[in-house]
Short mmCIF file of C-alpha atoms and ligand atoms in Angstrom, two decimals:
data_model
loop_
_atom_site.label_atom_id
_atom_site.label_comp_id
_atom_site.label_asym_id
_atom_site.label_seq_id
_atom_site.Cartn_x
_atom_site.Cartn_y
_atom_site.Cartn_z
CA MET A 1 103.81 112.91 94.23
CA ILE A 2 100.42 114.20 92.52
CA GLY A 3 100.65 114.52 88.83
CA PRO A 4 101.68 118.19 88.05
CA LYS A 5 98.54 119.70 86.59
CA HIS A 6 99.16 122.37 83.77
CA GLY A 7 99.29 125.80 85.40
CA TRP A 8 98.96 124.60 89.01
CA LEU A 9 101.21 127.37 89.95
CA GLU A 10 98.63 129.50 88.77
CA ARG A 11 96.09 128.27 90.16
CA LEU A 12 98.05 128.77 94.13
CA GLY A 13 98.00 132.23 93.58
CA GLN A 14 94.34 132.57 92.26
CA GLY A 15 92.97 129.95 95.15
CA LEU A 16 95.01 131.95 97.77
CA SER A 17 94.49 135.37 96.63
CA ARG A 18 91.73 136.06 99.31
CA SER A 19 94.40 134.49 102.12
CA SER A 20 97.29 136.25 100.71
CA ARG A 21 94.84 140.12 100.62
CA GLN A 22 94.62 139.32 104.77
CA MET A 23 98.03 138.55 105.17
CA THR A 24 99.23 141.60 102.98
CA ARG A 25 96.51 144.43 102.97
CA GLN A 26 97.10 145.95 106.64
CA VAL A 27 100.98 144.75 106.33
CA SER A 28 101.67 146.60 103.55
CA GLN A 29 100.82 149.90 103.88
CA ALA A 30 101.46 149.73 107.16
CA LEU A 31 105.33 148.27 106.68
CA THR A 32 105.93 150.47 103.57
CA ALA A 33 105.26 154.16 105.32
CA ARG A 34 108.70 154.52 106.90
CA PRO A 35 112.08 152.60 108.04
CA LEU A 36 110.99 149.42 109.65
CA ASP A 37 110.55 150.49 113.50
CA GLN A 38 110.24 147.87 116.25
CA GLU A 39 107.24 149.25 117.13
CA GLN A 40 105.94 148.54 113.40
CA LEU A 41 107.88 144.60 114.12
CA ASP A 42 104.87 144.33 117.02
CA ALA A 43 102.20 145.83 114.90
CA LEU A 44 102.85 142.98 112.31
CA GLU A 45 103.88 140.32 114.95
CA GLU A 46 99.93 140.74 115.95
CA MET A 47 98.82 140.84 112.25
CA LEU A 48 100.53 137.52 111.65
CA ILE A 49 97.98 136.30 114.55
CA GLU A 50 94.83 137.85 113.26
CA ALA A 51 96.18 135.78 110.05
CA ASP A 52 95.87 132.65 111.48
CA LEU A 53 100.14 131.74 111.43
CA GLY A 54 99.52 131.39 114.94
CA PRO A 55 101.40 132.84 117.55
CA ARG A 56 105.21 131.03 117.85
CA ALA A 57 105.53 131.50 114.26
CA ALA A 58 103.78 135.10 114.30
CA ALA A 59 107.30 135.86 116.90
CA ARG A 60 109.86 133.85 114.39
CA ILE A 61 108.75 135.38 111.18
CA ALA A 62 108.76 138.96 112.38
CA GLN A 63 112.12 138.14 114.51
CA ALA A 64 113.80 137.37 110.77
CA PHE A 65 111.74 140.06 109.13
CA GLY A 66 113.47 142.35 111.07
CA ALA A 67 116.45 141.31 111.09
CA GLN A 68 116.78 142.07 107.49
CA ARG A 69 114.82 145.08 106.82
CA PHE A 70 115.21 147.07 110.34
CA GLY A 71 116.30 150.54 109.78
CA ARG A 72 115.24 150.14 105.88
CA SER A 73 112.92 151.82 104.11
CA SER A 74 110.47 149.32 101.66
CA THR A 75 108.73 148.76 98.81
CA GLU A 76 105.78 147.25 99.21
CA ASP A 77 107.74 144.43 96.74
CA GLU A 78 110.59 143.92 100.11
CA VAL A 79 107.89 143.69 102.39
CA LYS A 80 105.85 140.43 100.43
CA GLU A 81 109.94 138.94 99.09
CA ALA A 82 111.24 139.21 102.98
CA LEU A 83 107.79 137.79 104.47
CA ALA A 84 107.78 134.94 101.79
CA ALA A 85 111.21 133.82 102.73
CA ALA A 86 110.50 133.82 106.10
CA VAL A 87 107.47 132.48 106.46
CA ALA A 88 108.99 129.68 103.63
CA ALA A 89 111.78 129.30 106.79
CA GLU A 90 108.79 128.14 108.47
CA LEU A 91 107.39 125.65 106.16
CA ALA A 92 110.05 124.01 104.77
CA PRO A 93 111.19 121.57 106.65
CA ARG A 94 107.95 120.46 107.56
CA GLN A 95 106.96 119.80 103.04
CA GLY A 96 106.02 115.64 102.85
CA ARG A 97 106.29 113.21 99.74
CA PHE A 98 103.16 112.20 98.81
CA ASP A 99 104.52 109.10 97.04
CA PRO A 100 102.18 106.11 96.77
CA LEU A 101 103.96 104.06 93.01
CA GLY A 102 107.01 104.37 94.60
CA GLY A 103 106.94 102.31 97.50
CA PRO A 104 105.36 98.32 97.99
CA ARG A 105 102.55 97.48 95.80
CA PRO A 106 99.55 97.19 97.09
CA PHE A 107 100.45 100.61 98.83
CA VAL A 108 97.94 101.49 101.06
CA VAL A 109 96.00 104.37 101.65
CA LEU A 110 93.68 105.58 104.60
CA PHE A 111 92.03 108.47 104.42
CA ILE A 112 90.36 109.69 108.00
CA GLY A 113 88.71 112.95 109.72
CA VAL A 114 86.83 114.67 110.54
CA ASN A 115 83.35 114.47 108.57
CA GLY A 116 83.13 117.43 105.77
CA SER A 117 86.74 117.70 105.31
CA GLY A 118 86.92 116.52 102.26
CA LYS A 119 88.28 113.10 102.12
CA THR A 120 86.03 111.15 100.16
CA THR A 121 86.28 114.18 96.97
CA THR A 122 90.32 113.96 97.88
CA LEU A 123 90.59 110.55 97.34
CA GLY A 124 88.61 111.05 94.28
CA LYS A 125 90.81 113.18 93.43
CA ILE A 126 94.28 110.51 93.57
CA GLY A 127 91.94 108.28 92.31
CA ALA A 128 92.11 109.45 89.67
CA ASP A 129 95.67 111.32 88.82
CA LEU A 130 96.78 107.32 89.26
CA THR A 131 94.35 105.81 86.79
CA GLY A 132 96.27 108.95 84.56
CA ARG A 133 98.96 107.12 85.60
CA GLY A 134 98.71 104.25 84.94
CA ALA A 135 98.07 102.65 88.12
CA LYS A 136 95.86 99.85 88.63
CA VAL A 137 93.39 101.20 91.56
CA LEU A 138 91.11 99.62 93.80
CA ILE A 139 88.74 102.46 95.96
CA ALA A 140 87.10 101.17 98.83
CA ALA A 141 84.03 102.76 100.41
CA GLY A 142 85.11 102.38 103.74
CA ASP A 143 82.82 105.06 105.16
CA THR A 144 80.02 101.90 105.61
CA PHE A 145 78.01 104.61 108.19
CA ARG A 146 75.79 107.13 106.33
CA ALA A 147 74.46 105.42 102.59
CA ALA A 148 75.17 108.34 100.08
CA ALA A 149 78.92 108.53 100.59
CA VAL A 150 79.26 105.56 99.00
CA GLU A 151 77.20 106.71 96.05
CA GLN A 152 79.26 109.91 96.75
CA LEU A 153 82.78 108.15 96.21
CA ALA A 154 80.68 105.19 93.86
CA VAL A 155 80.95 108.20 90.75
CA TRP A 156 84.54 109.30 91.78
CA ALA A 157 85.72 105.82 90.98
CA GLY A 158 83.69 105.97 87.75
CA ARG A 159 85.34 108.78 86.43
CA ALA A 160 88.47 107.48 87.45
CA GLY A 161 88.00 104.85 86.32
CA ALA A 162 89.02 102.76 89.05
CA ASP A 163 88.08 99.51 90.52
CA PHE A 164 85.49 99.93 93.64
CA MET A 165 84.74 98.19 96.80
CA SER A 166 81.91 98.57 99.19
CA ALA A 167 79.74 96.97 101.99
CA PRO A 168 76.32 97.43 103.18
CA ALA A 169 75.09 99.99 105.04
CA GLY A 170 76.18 99.82 108.74
CA ALA A 171 78.67 96.25 107.73
CA ASP A 172 81.94 96.55 109.65
CA ALA A 173 84.01 99.12 107.78
CA ALA A 174 87.47 97.09 109.20
CA GLY A 175 86.07 93.74 107.70
CA LEU A 176 85.50 95.30 104.23
CA ALA A 177 89.14 96.80 104.43
CA TYR A 178 90.53 93.27 105.18
CA ASP A 179 88.02 92.23 101.87
CA ALA A 180 89.91 95.42 99.90
CA LEU A 181 93.48 94.36 100.78
CA GLU A 182 92.77 90.68 99.91
CA ARG A 183 91.70 91.19 97.29
CA ALA A 184 94.48 94.14 95.46
CA ARG A 185 97.00 92.42 96.21
CA LEU A 186 95.64 88.51 94.62
CA GLU A 187 94.63 90.73 92.20
CA ALA A 188 98.21 92.98 91.69
CA TYR A 189 96.59 96.09 92.10
CA ASP A 190 98.79 98.72 92.20
CA VAL A 191 96.59 101.17 95.05
CA VAL A 192 94.23 100.87 98.14
CA LEU A 193 92.56 104.00 98.93
CA ILE A 194 89.96 103.09 101.48
CA ASP A 195 87.77 105.98 102.14
CA THR A 196 86.70 105.91 106.36
CA ALA A 197 84.14 107.42 107.82
CA GLY A 198 83.73 110.99 109.62
CA ARG A 199 80.75 110.25 112.14
CA LEU A 200 80.13 108.05 113.78
CA GLN A 201 77.87 108.10 117.35
CA ASN A 202 80.70 109.67 119.39
CA LYS A 203 84.40 110.74 118.93
CA GLN A 204 85.30 107.03 120.91
CA GLY A 205 83.61 105.30 118.50
CA LEU A 206 85.17 106.54 115.39
CA MET A 207 88.87 105.95 116.79
CA ASP A 208 88.12 102.52 117.47
CA GLU A 209 86.68 101.94 113.64
CA LEU A 210 89.85 103.60 112.73
CA THR A 211 92.22 101.69 114.90
CA LYS A 212 90.49 98.48 114.01
CA MET A 213 90.60 98.98 110.43
CA ILE A 214 94.51 100.24 110.83
CA ARG A 215 94.54 96.35 112.83
CA VAL A 216 93.10 94.24 110.69
CA LEU A 217 94.91 95.99 107.74
CA LYS A 218 98.64 94.79 109.05
CA LYS A 219 97.08 91.12 109.78
CA LEU A 220 97.67 90.49 105.84
CA ASP A 221 100.85 93.25 105.77
CA PRO A 222 102.26 94.66 108.44
CA ALA A 223 103.31 97.24 106.44
CA ALA A 224 100.06 98.18 106.05
CA PRO A 225 98.78 100.83 105.25
CA HIS A 226 101.07 102.92 104.08
CA GLU A 227 99.80 106.04 104.20
CA VAL A 228 97.41 107.60 106.94
CA LEU A 229 96.19 110.76 105.65
CA LEU A 230 94.40 113.21 107.56
CA VAL A 231 92.49 114.91 106.34
CA LEU A 232 91.91 119.30 107.75
CA ASP A 233 89.19 121.15 106.05
CA ALA A 234 91.50 124.68 106.35
CA THR A 235 88.18 127.39 105.93
CA VAL A 236 87.03 125.93 110.36
CA GLY A 237 90.90 128.30 110.31
CA ARG A 238 92.21 127.27 114.13
CA ASN A 239 90.34 124.69 114.50
CA ALA A 240 92.44 122.65 112.82
CA LEU A 241 94.54 122.76 115.64
CA ALA A 242 92.23 121.33 117.19
CA GLN A 243 91.42 118.14 114.85
CA GLU A 244 95.21 118.05 114.35
CA ASN A 245 96.03 117.60 117.93
CA ILE A 246 92.69 114.14 118.51
CA PHE A 247 93.23 112.10 115.76
CA GLY A 248 97.20 113.07 115.25
CA ASN A 249 97.42 110.77 119.32
CA ALA A 250 94.99 108.98 118.31
CA ILE A 251 96.13 107.62 114.80
CA GLY A 252 99.24 106.90 113.53
CA VAL A 253 99.19 109.87 110.65
CA THR A 254 101.90 109.99 108.21
CA GLY A 255 100.64 112.70 106.42
CA ILE A 256 98.02 116.00 106.54
CA VAL A 257 96.53 116.75 103.35
CA MET A 258 94.66 120.61 103.53
CA THR A 259 91.64 121.45 101.58
CA LYS A 260 89.85 123.96 101.48
CA LEU A 261 92.92 126.62 101.09
CA ASP A 262 90.76 127.84 98.18
CA GLY A 263 87.87 128.74 99.59
CA THR A 264 88.74 131.01 102.55
CA ALA A 265 91.32 134.02 103.63
CA ARG A 266 92.34 131.89 106.61
CA GLY A 267 94.78 129.67 104.47
CA GLY A 268 97.58 131.37 107.07
CA VAL A 269 96.14 128.23 109.25
CA LEU A 270 98.78 125.62 107.05
CA VAL A 271 101.74 127.10 109.67
CA PRO A 272 100.46 125.79 112.74
CA VAL A 273 99.48 123.20 111.37
CA ALA A 274 102.81 122.28 110.25
CA GLN A 275 104.30 122.89 113.03
CA ALA A 276 101.62 121.04 114.95
CA SER A 277 101.28 118.29 113.51
CA ASP A 278 104.14 115.00 114.19
CA SER A 279 103.81 114.27 110.51
CA PRO A 280 104.20 116.62 107.38
CA ILE A 281 102.13 118.98 105.02
CA LYS A 282 101.64 116.73 101.66
CA LEU A 283 99.03 117.78 99.27
CA ILE A 284 96.43 120.88 99.51
CA GLY A 285 92.79 120.79 97.61
CA MET A 286 92.55 124.24 95.82
CA GLY A 287 89.47 123.30 94.49
CA GLU A 288 85.87 121.58 94.23
CA GLY A 289 87.41 119.43 90.43
CA VAL A 290 89.31 116.35 89.53
CA ASP A 291 92.64 118.41 89.00
CA ASP A 292 92.43 120.72 92.28
CA LEU A 293 95.23 119.11 94.17
CA GLN A 294 98.59 120.02 94.46
CA ASP A 295 101.26 118.51 95.79
CA PHE A 296 102.09 120.52 98.49
CA ASP A 297 105.76 122.67 97.75
CA ALA A 298 106.16 124.90 101.34
CA HIS A 299 108.57 127.60 99.07
CA ALA A 300 105.78 128.36 95.72
CA PHE A 301 103.06 128.19 98.73
CA SER A 302 104.80 130.45 100.99
CA ARG A 303 104.93 133.30 97.59
CA SER A 304 101.07 133.17 96.45
CA LEU A 305 99.92 132.73 101.12
CA VAL A 306 102.25 136.46 100.82
CA GLY A 307 99.96 137.61 97.53
CA LEU A 308 104.01 137.49 94.59
CA GLU A 309 103.79 135.40 91.80
CA ALA A 310 105.05 131.23 92.63
CA THR A 311 107.99 129.87 91.83
CA VAL A 312 109.47 127.18 91.85
CA HIS A 313 112.02 126.14 93.50
CA GLY A 314 115.51 125.93 91.75
N1 GTP B 1 86.35 124.96 97.31
C1 GTP B 1 86.96 123.18 97.98
N2 GTP B 1 86.03 122.36 98.37
C2 GTP B 1 85.89 121.29 98.45
C3 GTP B 1 87.13 121.06 98.49
N3 GTP B 1 87.80 119.74 98.99
C4 GTP B 1 86.37 119.42 99.77
N4 GTP B 1 85.54 120.18 98.99
C5 GTP B 1 84.34 120.08 98.91
O1 GTP B 1 83.73 119.73 100.86
C6 GTP B 1 82.65 119.71 100.70
C7 GTP B 1 82.65 118.08 101.92
O2 GTP B 1 83.55 117.76 100.68
P1 GTP B 1 84.08 115.95 100.72
O3 GTP B 1 84.96 115.37 100.24
O4 GTP B 1 82.30 114.70 100.95
O5 GTP B 1 83.98 115.65 102.27
P2 GTP B 1 84.35 114.29 103.90
O6 GTP B 1 85.50 114.49 105.05
O7 GTP B 1 84.25 112.99 102.93
O8 GTP B 1 82.69 114.90 104.81
P3 GTP B 1 82.20 112.60 105.74
O9 GTP B 1 82.08 112.01 104.44
O10 GTP B 1 80.88 114.08 105.22
O11 GTP B 1 82.96 112.73 106.16
C8 GTP B 1 82.17 118.58 99.46
O12 GTP B 1 81.05 119.88 98.88
C9 GTP B 1 84.01 118.45 98.17
O13 GTP B 1 83.51 118.92 96.89
C10 GTP B 1 88.29 122.00 98.15
O14 GTP B 1 89.77 121.75 98.10
N5 GTP B 1 88.18 123.52 98.21
MG1 MG B 2 82.90 111.43 102.82
#
């Protein structure tokens, strides 16, 4: 887990405000006008699809909503409460826990995803959170393709007070990953965070490199990497689904991080991604700052997504 930051519920609500406006602008008006009928339920389903929730979840949420409120008149808050409950029912089974200090040491985390999705930023936030909680953290710049990537990561490592390893541009990323884990074992690190490239010459080249990184890590520790986080950018909307598909099929992903939920009206896309993926949603990114990463809480997320004040599920 990520150490809960003060005011994270407010930040979640604020971050998702564009998405919640998109979700509920038409919905609330349409559904409070008269007692709920089939025509309104069909319109609701359409609107949920438009809000990127995907056809299957949209159909189920509309059905669950209808089961609760059919034939009754509703206030805006009643609409939102019923919608939040229906969305939470979809997401709760897809919520997972990122717990790098609760497993074996050193705990190895690999960050993968297309270029610009937020891998390096997410790694930096996690590094800072872990050192802040007293962990001994080693960060490895496994993106050896882009020189600027190493510098960007070095800044995050410095800020976090974590140790940092890099290799010359163009060096073998798998070799660096191996060296990092070897050092971490010798020097008793708690966690090793390994960044990767988002783009190489071609897609197959990237998948081959990631597969090789995982293979060489396993030579040192058959259980490593203990976590393979696929980082997806919410602002690309339904494109995130295609990315989940490609990486999920090629690499053994263990958890999803959905980033940039603060900068988009398309936060609803988390729902179809959660359902398409074999691995749960573990973390969400709500901004560029060091504190803008949260554990994924399906209940709080669902409430914020429909514009209700988020609460922690009791
Ligand atoms: N608003 C917002 N911006 C974010 C978030 N996460 C990352 N970013 C920004 O997105 C941009 C790309 O993030 P990076 O972490 O560099 O992405 P990357 O996946 O490492 O990209 P490559 O190294 O090119 O593969 C940066 O400008 C980040 O500050 C987020 O949760 N919210
Ligand atoms: Mg990067």
